Coordinates of C-alpha atoms and ligand atoms in Angstrom, one line a residue:
M1 CA 14.6 -8.4 -14.4
K2 CA 13.5 -10.7 -11.2
N3 CA 11.8 -13.8 -11.8
Y4 CA 8.2 -13.7 -10.6
D5 CA 8.0 -17.5 -10.5
K6 CA 11.1 -17.9 -8.4
I7 CA 10.0 -14.8 -5.9
T8 CA 6.8 -16.2 -5.4
S9 CA 8.0 -19.8 -4.4
L10 CA 10.4 -18.2 -2.1
F11 CA 7.4 -16.3 -0.6
K12 CA 5.8 -19.7 -0.4
R13 CA 8.3 -21.5 1.2
K14 CA 9.2 -19.1 3.6
G15 CA 5.6 -18.5 4.8
Y16 CA 5.1 -15.0 3.4
V17 CA 2.3 -15.3 0.8
W18 CA 0.0 -18.5 0.4
G19 CA -2.8 -19.0 -2.2
P20 CA -4.8 -18.5 -3.9
S21 CA -6.9 -19.5 -1.0
P22 CA -8.6 -22.1 0.0
E23 CA -5.6 -23.9 -1.6
I24 CA -7.1 -27.4 -0.3
Y25 CA -10.2 -26.8 -2.4
E26 CA -9.6 -27.3 -5.8
G27 CA -6.5 -24.8 -5.8
G28 CA -8.6 -22.0 -4.3
V29 CA -10.2 -18.9 -5.8
A30 CA -8.4 -16.0 -7.6
G31 CA -8.2 -13.0 -5.7
F32 CA -7.8 -14.3 -2.3
Y33 CA -4.6 -15.0 -0.4
D34 CA -3.6 -16.0 3.0
L35 CA -0.5 -14.5 4.6
G36 CA 1.7 -17.0 6.3
P37 CA 3.5 -16.1 9.9
L38 CA 6.3 -14.0 8.3
G39 CA 3.8 -12.3 5.8
A40 CA 1.6 -11.4 8.5
M41 CA 4.0 -9.9 10.8
L42 CA 5.5 -7.9 7.7
F43 CA 2.1 -6.5 7.0
N44 CA 1.6 -5.8 10.4
N45 CA 5.0 -3.6 10.3
I46 CA 4.0 -2.1 7.2
E47 CA 0.6 -1.3 8.1
N48 CA 2.0 0.2 11.5
T49 CA 4.3 2.4 9.2
V50 CA 1.4 3.8 7.4
R51 CA -0.2 4.2 10.7
A52 CA 2.5 6.3 12.0
V53 CA 2.9 8.5 8.9
Y54 CA -0.8 9.5 9.2
F55 CA -0.6 10.1 12.7
E56 CA 2.4 12.4 12.7
N57 CA 0.9 14.5 10.0
N58 CA -2.0 15.0 12.6
Y59 CA -4.4 12.5 11.1
Y60 CA -6.7 10.3 13.7
E61 CA -7.9 6.7 13.2
I62 CA -11.3 5.9 13.2
K63 CA -12.9 2.4 12.6
A64 CA -16.4 2.0 10.6
P65 CA -18.3 -1.3 9.8
L66 CA -17.3 -3.0 6.7
I67 CA -21.2 -3.5 5.5
M68 CA -23.7 -1.0 4.9
P69 CA -27.0 -0.8 3.7
S70 CA -27.8 0.1 -0.1
K71 CA -28.8 3.5 0.4
V72 CA -25.5 4.4 1.8
W73 CA -23.8 3.3 -1.6
E74 CA -26.5 4.6 -3.8
A75 CA -25.4 8.0 -2.3
S76 CA -21.9 7.5 -3.0
G77 CA -22.4 6.5 -6.4
H78 CA -21.0 3.1 -6.1
L79 CA -24.3 1.4 -6.5
G80 CA -25.0 1.0 -10.5
G81 CA -22.1 3.2 -11.1
F82 CA -19.1 1.2 -10.2
T83 CA -18.3 -1.3 -12.8
D84 CA -15.7 -2.8 -14.9
P85 CA -16.1 -3.1 -18.6
L86 CA -16.5 -6.5 -19.6
T87 CA -16.5 -8.7 -22.8
K88 CA -17.7 -12.4 -23.4
C89 CA -16.3 -14.6 -26.0
T90 CA -19.2 -15.6 -28.2
K91 CA -17.9 -19.0 -28.7
C92 CA -16.6 -20.8 -25.5
G93 CA -17.9 -18.1 -23.1
A94 CA -14.8 -16.9 -21.8
V95 CA -15.1 -13.7 -19.7
F96 CA -12.4 -10.6 -19.8
R97 CA -12.1 -7.3 -18.8
V98 CA -11.7 -5.2 -21.7
D99 CA -9.1 -2.8 -20.6
K100 CA -6.8 -5.4 -19.1
L101 CA -7.3 -7.6 -22.3
I102 CA -6.2 -4.4 -24.7
K103 CA -3.3 -3.4 -22.3
E104 CA -1.9 -6.9 -22.0
L105 CA -1.6 -7.4 -25.9
H106 CA -1.0 -4.0 -26.4
P107 CA 0.8 -2.3 -23.7
K108 CA 1.2 0.9 -25.4
E109 CA -2.4 1.7 -25.9
I110 CA -4.0 3.9 -23.6
V111 CA -7.2 2.3 -22.1
D112 CA -8.0 4.2 -19.2
G113 CA -11.1 6.5 -19.1
L114 CA -12.6 5.1 -22.6
T115 CA -16.2 4.6 -23.3
Y116 CA -17.4 1.4 -23.9
K117 CA -18.0 2.5 -27.5
E118 CA -14.4 3.3 -27.5
Y119 CA -13.5 -0.3 -26.2
D120 CA -15.6 -1.9 -28.9
K121 CA -13.7 0.2 -31.6
K122 CA -10.2 -0.9 -30.1
I123 CA -11.2 -4.4 -30.1
E124 CA -12.3 -4.1 -33.8
D125 CA -9.3 -2.1 -35.0
L126 CA -6.8 -4.1 -33.3
S127 CA -8.7 -7.1 -34.2
I128 CA -8.5 -8.6 -30.6
K129 CA -10.2 -12.2 -30.3
C130 CA -10.6 -14.4 -27.4
A131 CA -7.6 -15.3 -25.5
S132 CA -8.4 -19.0 -25.1
C133 CA -10.1 -20.0 -28.1
K134 CA -9.7 -17.0 -30.7
G135 CA -13.6 -16.9 -30.8
P136 CA -15.1 -13.3 -31.4
L137 CA -15.8 -11.3 -28.5
S138 CA -19.3 -9.5 -27.4
K139 CA -19.7 -5.8 -27.1
T140 CA -18.5 -4.6 -23.8
V141 CA -20.9 -4.5 -21.1
P142 CA -20.8 -3.0 -17.5
Q143 CA -20.0 -5.4 -14.8
D144 CA -21.0 -4.7 -11.1
M145 CA -17.9 -5.0 -8.7
M146 CA -19.9 -4.6 -5.6
L147 CA -20.4 -7.9 -3.3
K148 CA -24.0 -8.0 -2.0
T149 CA -25.1 -9.4 1.1
T150 CA -28.0 -9.6 3.4
I151 CA -28.6 -7.8 7.0
G152 CA -31.3 -9.7 9.0
L153 CA -34.1 -11.3 6.9
D154 CA -34.2 -9.1 3.9
E155 CA -32.5 -5.8 4.0
E156 CA -30.2 -5.3 1.1
A157 CA -26.7 -4.4 1.8
Y158 CA -23.0 -4.6 0.4
L159 CA -19.5 -5.1 1.6
R160 CA -17.8 -1.8 1.3
P161 CA -15.9 -1.3 -1.9
E162 CA -13.4 1.3 -0.1
T163 CA -13.3 2.4 3.1
A164 CA -13.3 5.9 2.1
T165 CA -17.2 6.2 2.2
T166 CA -17.8 4.6 5.5
T167 CA -15.5 7.3 6.8
Y168 CA -17.5 10.2 5.5
L169 CA -20.7 9.6 7.3
Q170 CA -19.4 10.6 10.9
F171 CA -18.4 13.9 9.7
K172 CA -20.5 15.7 12.4
R173 CA -19.0 13.5 15.0
Y174 CA -15.5 14.7 14.0
Y175 CA -16.6 18.2 13.6
E176 CA -17.6 17.9 17.3
F177 CA -14.5 16.0 18.5
F178 CA -11.9 18.5 16.8
R179 CA -14.3 21.4 18.6
N180 CA -15.9 22.6 15.7
K181 CA -12.9 23.8 13.6
L182 CA -11.8 23.0 10.6
P183 CA -9.3 21.5 8.9
F184 CA -8.9 18.3 10.4
G185 CA -8.1 14.9 9.3
V186 CA -9.0 11.2 10.1
Y187 CA -8.2 8.0 8.5
Q188 CA -8.9 4.4 8.4
I189 CA -7.3 1.2 7.9
G190 CA -9.4 -1.9 6.9
T191 CA -10.6 -4.2 4.7
A192 CA -12.7 -3.5 1.5
F193 CA -14.2 -6.0 -1.2
R194 CA -14.3 -5.7 -5.0
N195 CA -15.7 -8.4 -7.2
E196 CA -13.3 -8.2 -9.7
I197 CA -13.8 -10.5 -12.8
S198 CA -10.4 -12.1 -13.6
P199 CA -8.2 -11.0 -10.7
R200 CA -4.7 -12.0 -11.7
N201 CA -1.2 -10.5 -10.6
G202 CA -1.5 -12.1 -7.1
L203 CA -1.4 -9.4 -4.2
I204 CA -2.0 -6.6 -6.7
R205 CA -5.2 -7.1 -7.6
K206 CA -7.2 -9.2 -4.9
R207 CA -11.1 -9.4 -4.4
E208 CA -10.6 -8.7 -0.3
F209 CA -7.8 -6.0 0.5
T210 CA -6.6 -3.7 3.0
Q211 CA -6.9 -0.1 2.4
A212 CA -5.3 2.9 4.4
E213 CA -7.1 5.8 3.5
A214 CA -6.5 9.3 5.1
Q215 CA -9.2 12.2 4.7
L216 CA -8.7 15.8 5.2
F217 CA -11.6 17.6 5.4
I218 CA -11.2 21.6 4.7
F219 CA -13.1 24.7 3.5
K220 CA -12.6 25.2 -0.3
S221 CA -11.4 28.8 0.4
D222 CA -8.9 27.5 2.9
K223 CA -7.3 24.8 0.5
N224 CA -4.6 27.3 -0.8
K225 CA -4.1 28.9 2.6
Y226 CA -3.0 25.8 4.3
S227 CA -0.3 26.7 6.8
E228 CA 1.4 23.4 7.3
F229 CA 2.6 23.8 3.7
K230 CA 5.6 25.9 4.7
D231 CA 6.9 22.7 6.6
F232 CA 6.7 20.8 3.3
E233 CA 7.6 23.2 0.5
K234 CA 11.0 22.3 -0.1
I235 CA 10.1 18.6 -0.6
K236 CA 10.8 17.3 -4.2
L237 CA 8.4 15.0 -5.7
P238 CA 8.7 12.8 -9.1
L239 CA 5.9 14.6 -10.8
L240 CA 4.5 13.4 -14.2
T241 CA 1.6 15.7 -15.3
W242 CA -1.0 14.4 -17.8
K243 CA 0.3 16.6 -20.6
E244 CA 3.6 15.3 -20.2
Q245 CA 2.5 12.2 -20.5
D246 CA 1.1 13.0 -23.6
K247 CA 4.3 13.9 -25.0
K248 CA 5.6 10.7 -23.5
G249 CA 7.8 12.6 -21.2
K250 CA 9.6 11.6 -18.0
P251 CA 8.7 12.5 -14.4
K252 CA 10.4 15.8 -13.2
K253 CA 11.7 16.0 -9.5
T254 CA 9.7 19.3 -8.8
S255 CA 9.6 21.1 -5.4
L256 CA 6.3 21.6 -3.8
K257 CA 6.7 25.4 -4.0
E258 CA 7.6 25.2 -7.6
A259 CA 4.6 23.0 -8.4
I260 CA 2.4 25.5 -6.6
K261 CA 4.0 28.4 -8.4
G262 CA 3.9 26.6 -11.7
K263 CA 0.4 25.8 -11.1
I264 CA 1.0 21.8 -11.6
I265 CA -0.5 21.4 -8.4
Q266 CA -3.5 23.5 -7.6
N267 CA -3.3 24.2 -4.1
K268 CA -1.3 24.0 -0.9
A269 CA -3.2 21.4 1.0
Y270 CA -3.3 18.9 -1.9
A271 CA 0.2 19.6 -2.2
V272 CA 0.7 18.4 1.4
S273 CA -1.1 15.4 0.8
L274 CA 1.0 14.3 -2.0
A275 CA 3.9 14.8 0.3
V276 CA 2.3 12.6 2.9
G277 CA 1.7 9.8 0.3
Y278 CA 5.3 10.0 -0.6
Q279 CA 6.5 9.8 2.9
I280 CA 4.9 6.4 3.3
A281 CA 7.1 5.1 0.4
M282 CA 10.1 6.7 1.7
E283 CA 9.5 5.1 5.4
L284 CA 9.2 1.5 3.8
G285 CA 12.7 2.1 2.0
L286 CA 11.3 1.9 -1.6
D287 CA 13.6 3.1 -4.1
E288 CA 13.4 6.6 -5.3
K289 CA 14.4 5.7 -8.9
R290 CA 11.3 3.5 -9.3
L291 CA 8.4 6.0 -7.9
R292 CA 6.5 8.6 -9.7
Y293 CA 3.6 10.5 -9.2
R294 CA 1.4 10.3 -12.3
Q295 CA -1.3 12.8 -12.7
H296 CA -4.8 11.2 -14.0
Y297 CA -6.0 12.3 -17.5
P298 CA -9.2 14.6 -17.1
N299 CA -11.0 11.9 -18.7
E300 CA -9.5 9.1 -16.5
R301 CA -10.5 10.6 -13.0
A302 CA -14.0 10.6 -11.4
F303 CA -16.4 13.2 -12.7
Y304 CA -16.4 15.0 -9.3
A305 CA -12.8 14.8 -8.7
L306 CA -11.0 18.2 -9.1
D307 CA -7.4 16.4 -9.4
A308 CA -5.9 13.3 -8.9
W309 CA -2.4 11.8 -8.8
D310 CA -1.0 7.8 -8.3
L311 CA 2.1 7.2 -6.7
E312 CA 3.3 4.4 -8.6
Y313 CA 6.2 1.8 -8.2
K314 CA 7.8 0.4 -11.0
T315 CA 7.8 -3.6 -10.5
D316 CA 9.8 -5.9 -12.3
S317 CA 6.8 -8.2 -12.4
F318 CA 4.0 -6.0 -13.3
G319 CA 5.4 -2.8 -14.6
W320 CA 4.0 0.3 -13.0
V321 CA 1.9 -0.5 -9.7
E322 CA -0.4 2.3 -8.2
I323 CA 0.5 1.8 -4.2
C324 CA -1.1 5.2 -3.5
G325 CA -3.8 7.5 -4.9
V326 CA -4.1 11.3 -3.6
H327 CA -7.6 12.7 -4.8
D328 CA -9.2 16.1 -4.4
R329 CA -12.7 14.9 -4.2
S330 CA -14.3 18.4 -3.9
D331 CA -17.4 18.6 -1.8
Y332 CA -19.4 15.8 -3.7
D333 CA -19.3 13.2 -0.9
L334 CA -20.6 15.3 1.9
K335 CA -23.3 16.7 -0.4
Q336 CA -24.4 13.4 -1.7
H337 CA -24.6 11.8 1.8
A338 CA -26.8 15.0 2.8
K339 CA -29.1 14.7 0.1
Y340 CA -29.8 10.9 0.6
S341 CA -29.6 11.1 4.3
G342 CA -31.7 14.3 4.6
K343 CA -29.2 15.5 7.1
D344 CA -27.7 18.9 7.2
L345 CA -23.8 18.5 6.7
R346 CA -22.9 22.0 6.6
V347 CA -21.0 23.7 9.2
K348 CA -20.4 27.4 10.1
H349 CA -17.6 29.0 8.0
G350 CA -17.4 32.5 9.1
R351 CA -20.8 33.8 8.6
K352 CA -22.5 31.3 6.2
K353 CA -22.7 27.6 6.5
E354 CA -20.7 25.4 4.1
V355 CA -20.0 22.0 3.3
P356 CA -16.2 21.2 3.4
H357 CA -14.2 19.9 0.5
I358 CA -12.1 16.4 1.2
L359 CA -8.6 15.5 0.2
E360 CA -7.9 12.1 0.3
I361 CA -4.6 9.8 0.5
A362 CA -5.6 6.2 -0.4
A363 CA -2.7 3.6 0.2
G364 CA -3.3 -0.2 -0.3
I365 CA -1.5 -2.4 2.2
E366 CA -1.4 -5.4 0.2
R367 CA 0.2 -3.8 -2.7
L368 CA 2.9 -2.1 -0.4
V369 CA 3.5 -5.6 0.8
F370 CA 4.4 -6.9 -2.6
T371 CA 6.5 -3.9 -4.0
V372 CA 8.5 -4.1 -0.8
L373 CA 9.1 -8.2 -1.0
E374 CA 9.7 -7.8 -4.8
Q375 CA 12.4 -5.0 -4.1
A376 CA 14.0 -6.9 -1.2
Y377 CA 14.4 -10.2 -3.2
D378 CA 18.1 -10.6 -4.3
E379 CA 20.1 -13.4 -5.7
E380 CA 23.9 -13.5 -5.3
K381 CA 26.3 -16.4 -6.3
R382 CA 25.8 -18.1 -3.1
R383 CA 22.7 -17.0 -1.5
T384 CA 19.2 -15.7 -1.9
V385 CA 18.4 -12.8 0.5
L386 CA 15.6 -10.2 1.4
R387 CA 17.2 -7.0 2.0
L388 CA 13.9 -5.8 4.2
L389 CA 14.6 -2.6 6.1
P390 CA 15.4 -3.8 9.7
S391 CA 12.5 -1.5 11.0
I392 CA 10.0 -3.4 9.1
A393 CA 11.6 -7.0 8.7
P394 CA 9.4 -9.6 10.6
I395 CA 12.2 -11.3 12.3
Q396 CA 14.9 -8.5 13.6
L397 CA 17.4 -11.1 15.3
K398 CA 18.4 -14.6 15.3
I399 CA 20.6 -16.0 17.9
F400 CA 22.5 -19.2 17.4
P401 CA 25.0 -21.0 19.5
L402 CA 27.9 -21.9 17.4
V403 CA 27.7 -25.6 18.5
S404 CA 25.1 -27.4 20.6
K405 CA 27.3 -28.5 23.3
D406 CA 29.9 -26.8 25.9
G407 CA 27.4 -25.0 27.4
L408 CA 26.8 -22.5 24.3
P409 CA 22.9 -23.3 24.0
E410 CA 22.1 -22.6 27.6
K411 CA 24.3 -19.0 27.1
A412 CA 22.4 -18.5 23.7
K413 CA 19.4 -19.0 25.5
N414 CA 20.2 -16.7 28.0
V415 CA 20.8 -14.1 25.5
Y416 CA 17.6 -14.8 23.8
E417 CA 15.7 -14.3 26.6
L418 CA 17.6 -10.9 27.3
M419 CA 16.4 -9.9 23.3
L420 CA 12.9 -11.0 24.0
N421 CA 12.5 -8.8 27.2
E422 CA 14.0 -5.8 25.3
D423 CA 11.1 -6.5 23.0
F424 CA 13.0 -7.5 19.9
F425 CA 11.5 -9.9 17.7
A426 CA 14.1 -12.3 18.2
E427 CA 14.4 -16.2 17.4
Y428 CA 16.4 -19.0 18.7
D429 CA 18.2 -21.6 16.4
E430 CA 20.7 -24.4 16.9
S431 CA 19.6 -26.7 14.0
G432 CA 22.1 -27.3 11.3
S433 CA 25.6 -25.8 10.7
I434 CA 26.3 -22.4 11.2
G435 CA 26.5 -21.6 7.5
R436 CA 22.9 -23.2 7.0
R437 CA 21.6 -21.2 9.6
Y438 CA 22.8 -17.9 8.1
R439 CA 21.5 -18.7 4.6
R440 CA 18.0 -19.3 6.2
A441 CA 18.1 -16.1 8.0
D442 CA 19.1 -14.3 4.8
E443 CA 16.2 -15.9 2.9
E444 CA 13.7 -14.9 5.5
G445 CA 15.1 -11.2 5.4
V446 CA 16.5 -11.4 8.9
P447 CA 18.8 -8.2 9.5
F448 CA 20.7 -9.2 12.2
C449 CA 22.3 -12.8 13.6
I450 CA 24.1 -13.1 16.8
T451 CA 26.4 -16.1 17.3
I452 CA 27.5 -17.1 20.9
D453 CA 30.9 -18.9 20.7
H454 CA 33.5 -20.1 23.1
D455 CA 34.9 -16.8 23.7
T456 CA 31.7 -15.5 24.7
L457 CA 32.1 -17.7 28.0
E458 CA 35.1 -15.9 28.8
D459 CA 34.5 -12.2 27.6
E460 CA 30.7 -11.8 27.7
S461 CA 30.7 -10.6 23.8
V462 CA 28.9 -12.1 20.9
T463 CA 29.6 -11.9 17.1
V464 CA 26.7 -9.7 15.3
R465 CA 26.4 -10.4 11.6
D466 CA 24.9 -7.8 9.2
R467 CA 22.7 -9.6 6.5
D468 CA 23.4 -7.1 3.7
T469 CA 27.4 -7.1 3.9
M470 CA 27.5 -10.4 5.7
K471 CA 30.4 -8.5 8.0
Q472 CA 30.7 -9.5 11.5
V473 CA 31.5 -7.3 14.7
R474 CA 31.8 -8.2 18.2
V475 CA 29.7 -6.6 20.7
K476 CA 29.7 -6.9 24.6
I477 CA 26.4 -8.3 25.7
N478 CA 25.6 -5.4 28.1
E479 CA 26.1 -3.3 25.2
L480 CA 24.0 -5.1 22.6
E481 CA 20.8 -3.7 23.1
D482 CA 21.8 -0.1 22.4
F483 CA 23.9 -1.3 19.4
L484 CA 21.0 -3.3 18.2
E485 CA 18.7 -0.4 18.4
E486 CA 21.2 1.9 16.4
A487 CA 21.5 -1.0 13.7
I488 CA 17.9 -1.4 13.4
E489 CA 17.6 2.4 12.9
G490 CA 20.3 2.1 10.2
D491 CA 22.9 4.2 12.0
I492 CA 25.5 1.6 12.2
D493 CA 28.1 1.1 9.2
F494 CA 29.2 -2.4 9.1
Ligands
ZN1 ZN1 -13.3 -18.1 -26.5

């Protein structure tokens, strides 16, 4: 079990995550965080990894506004329908999210998808009281999660609670862009806002966060005729059906072919969406043993959704955490927007006109950042080390002169310039003993350190040290670029 306080203090000290923000004003507001220099670089690397996975799978990126008028959110069902179950202490006024409160005190209770009456009954049956003063709690009431704002003088508008809705609105434009042919995919990476009542758990539950949501538009009758499926059918995913959860079962590694045959997954296009979500976790080096795809209970998913599975990662700090959700949203969204906008969003399918279905892959970047960091954190006898994959580490190389004299700094700076020119993220460091410089690099997750010593001046070779094994090899400067490229890909055994 990793110690959450120790991890977060390292992240603070090393410039990964700061907050809550704004820290200098009374300790900040829950649910808001800053990323420091290394955090911002890691964030971008992770975001770009997700971007590459979507693009490789034929999704095209778009960007939409963060603010939309009320009408859009009435249509999407968020306005009025997007609420958290809330309870208030009748004595001290403290406010709690009912589902979280029950789960915290009774981790084995199933709280997803309950009605407000059922929450009230649980509070009574389990004799749950106010967490701060033990006073009695009020009945459960809905709390709106939308953040309101105003456009111009008086037009009511809201900050988007998800990117998905803002992606759907341009369906007709995509249709034209993709030359009037379905299926096609688009994705959006950007900020969304949720006015959570008592956000905790750091980066896992923020009020402002980054979503990477991909949407496949496809006719209903084509969902099970998806030709890409043959490239994916052998992929095995750790599937945990809702029926199996009911029996307290474990996830089963199932090939997509078997899953379709056994009707565990309902159609081929949806199966591919699950595989793409899983690919994100693999590219980031997340541990397969800590991953599972958990199917939503029928009463847990949105009323219009035909199926929903969450890719979850087992953190040491918070247990299972959703990092990516895959949803079959049926034709609900486009039909709603057609109804509220008065525009026809049907397109030609053979001889008739039809509104397509949408299959969504929704990943949360901050959650990926946290799980990647938590997994990377490791304490050894003599050092703390962040074992980040070299492909996403913020700083890939550190370059050290062994000592700050005898012409070594000049030579080291030459190598440093060379590495920058080759587009490596490199840093030059000559302060402190070489041992301390290695420790510092290990804590920052730098995968490779290059040391220039007196021999370098004679033989044009440097020492490359591997963070994970601490092994060192000698490499010619003129072969350094190729060597490091292979090492970053993970193709070199130290
Ligand atoms: Zn109280």
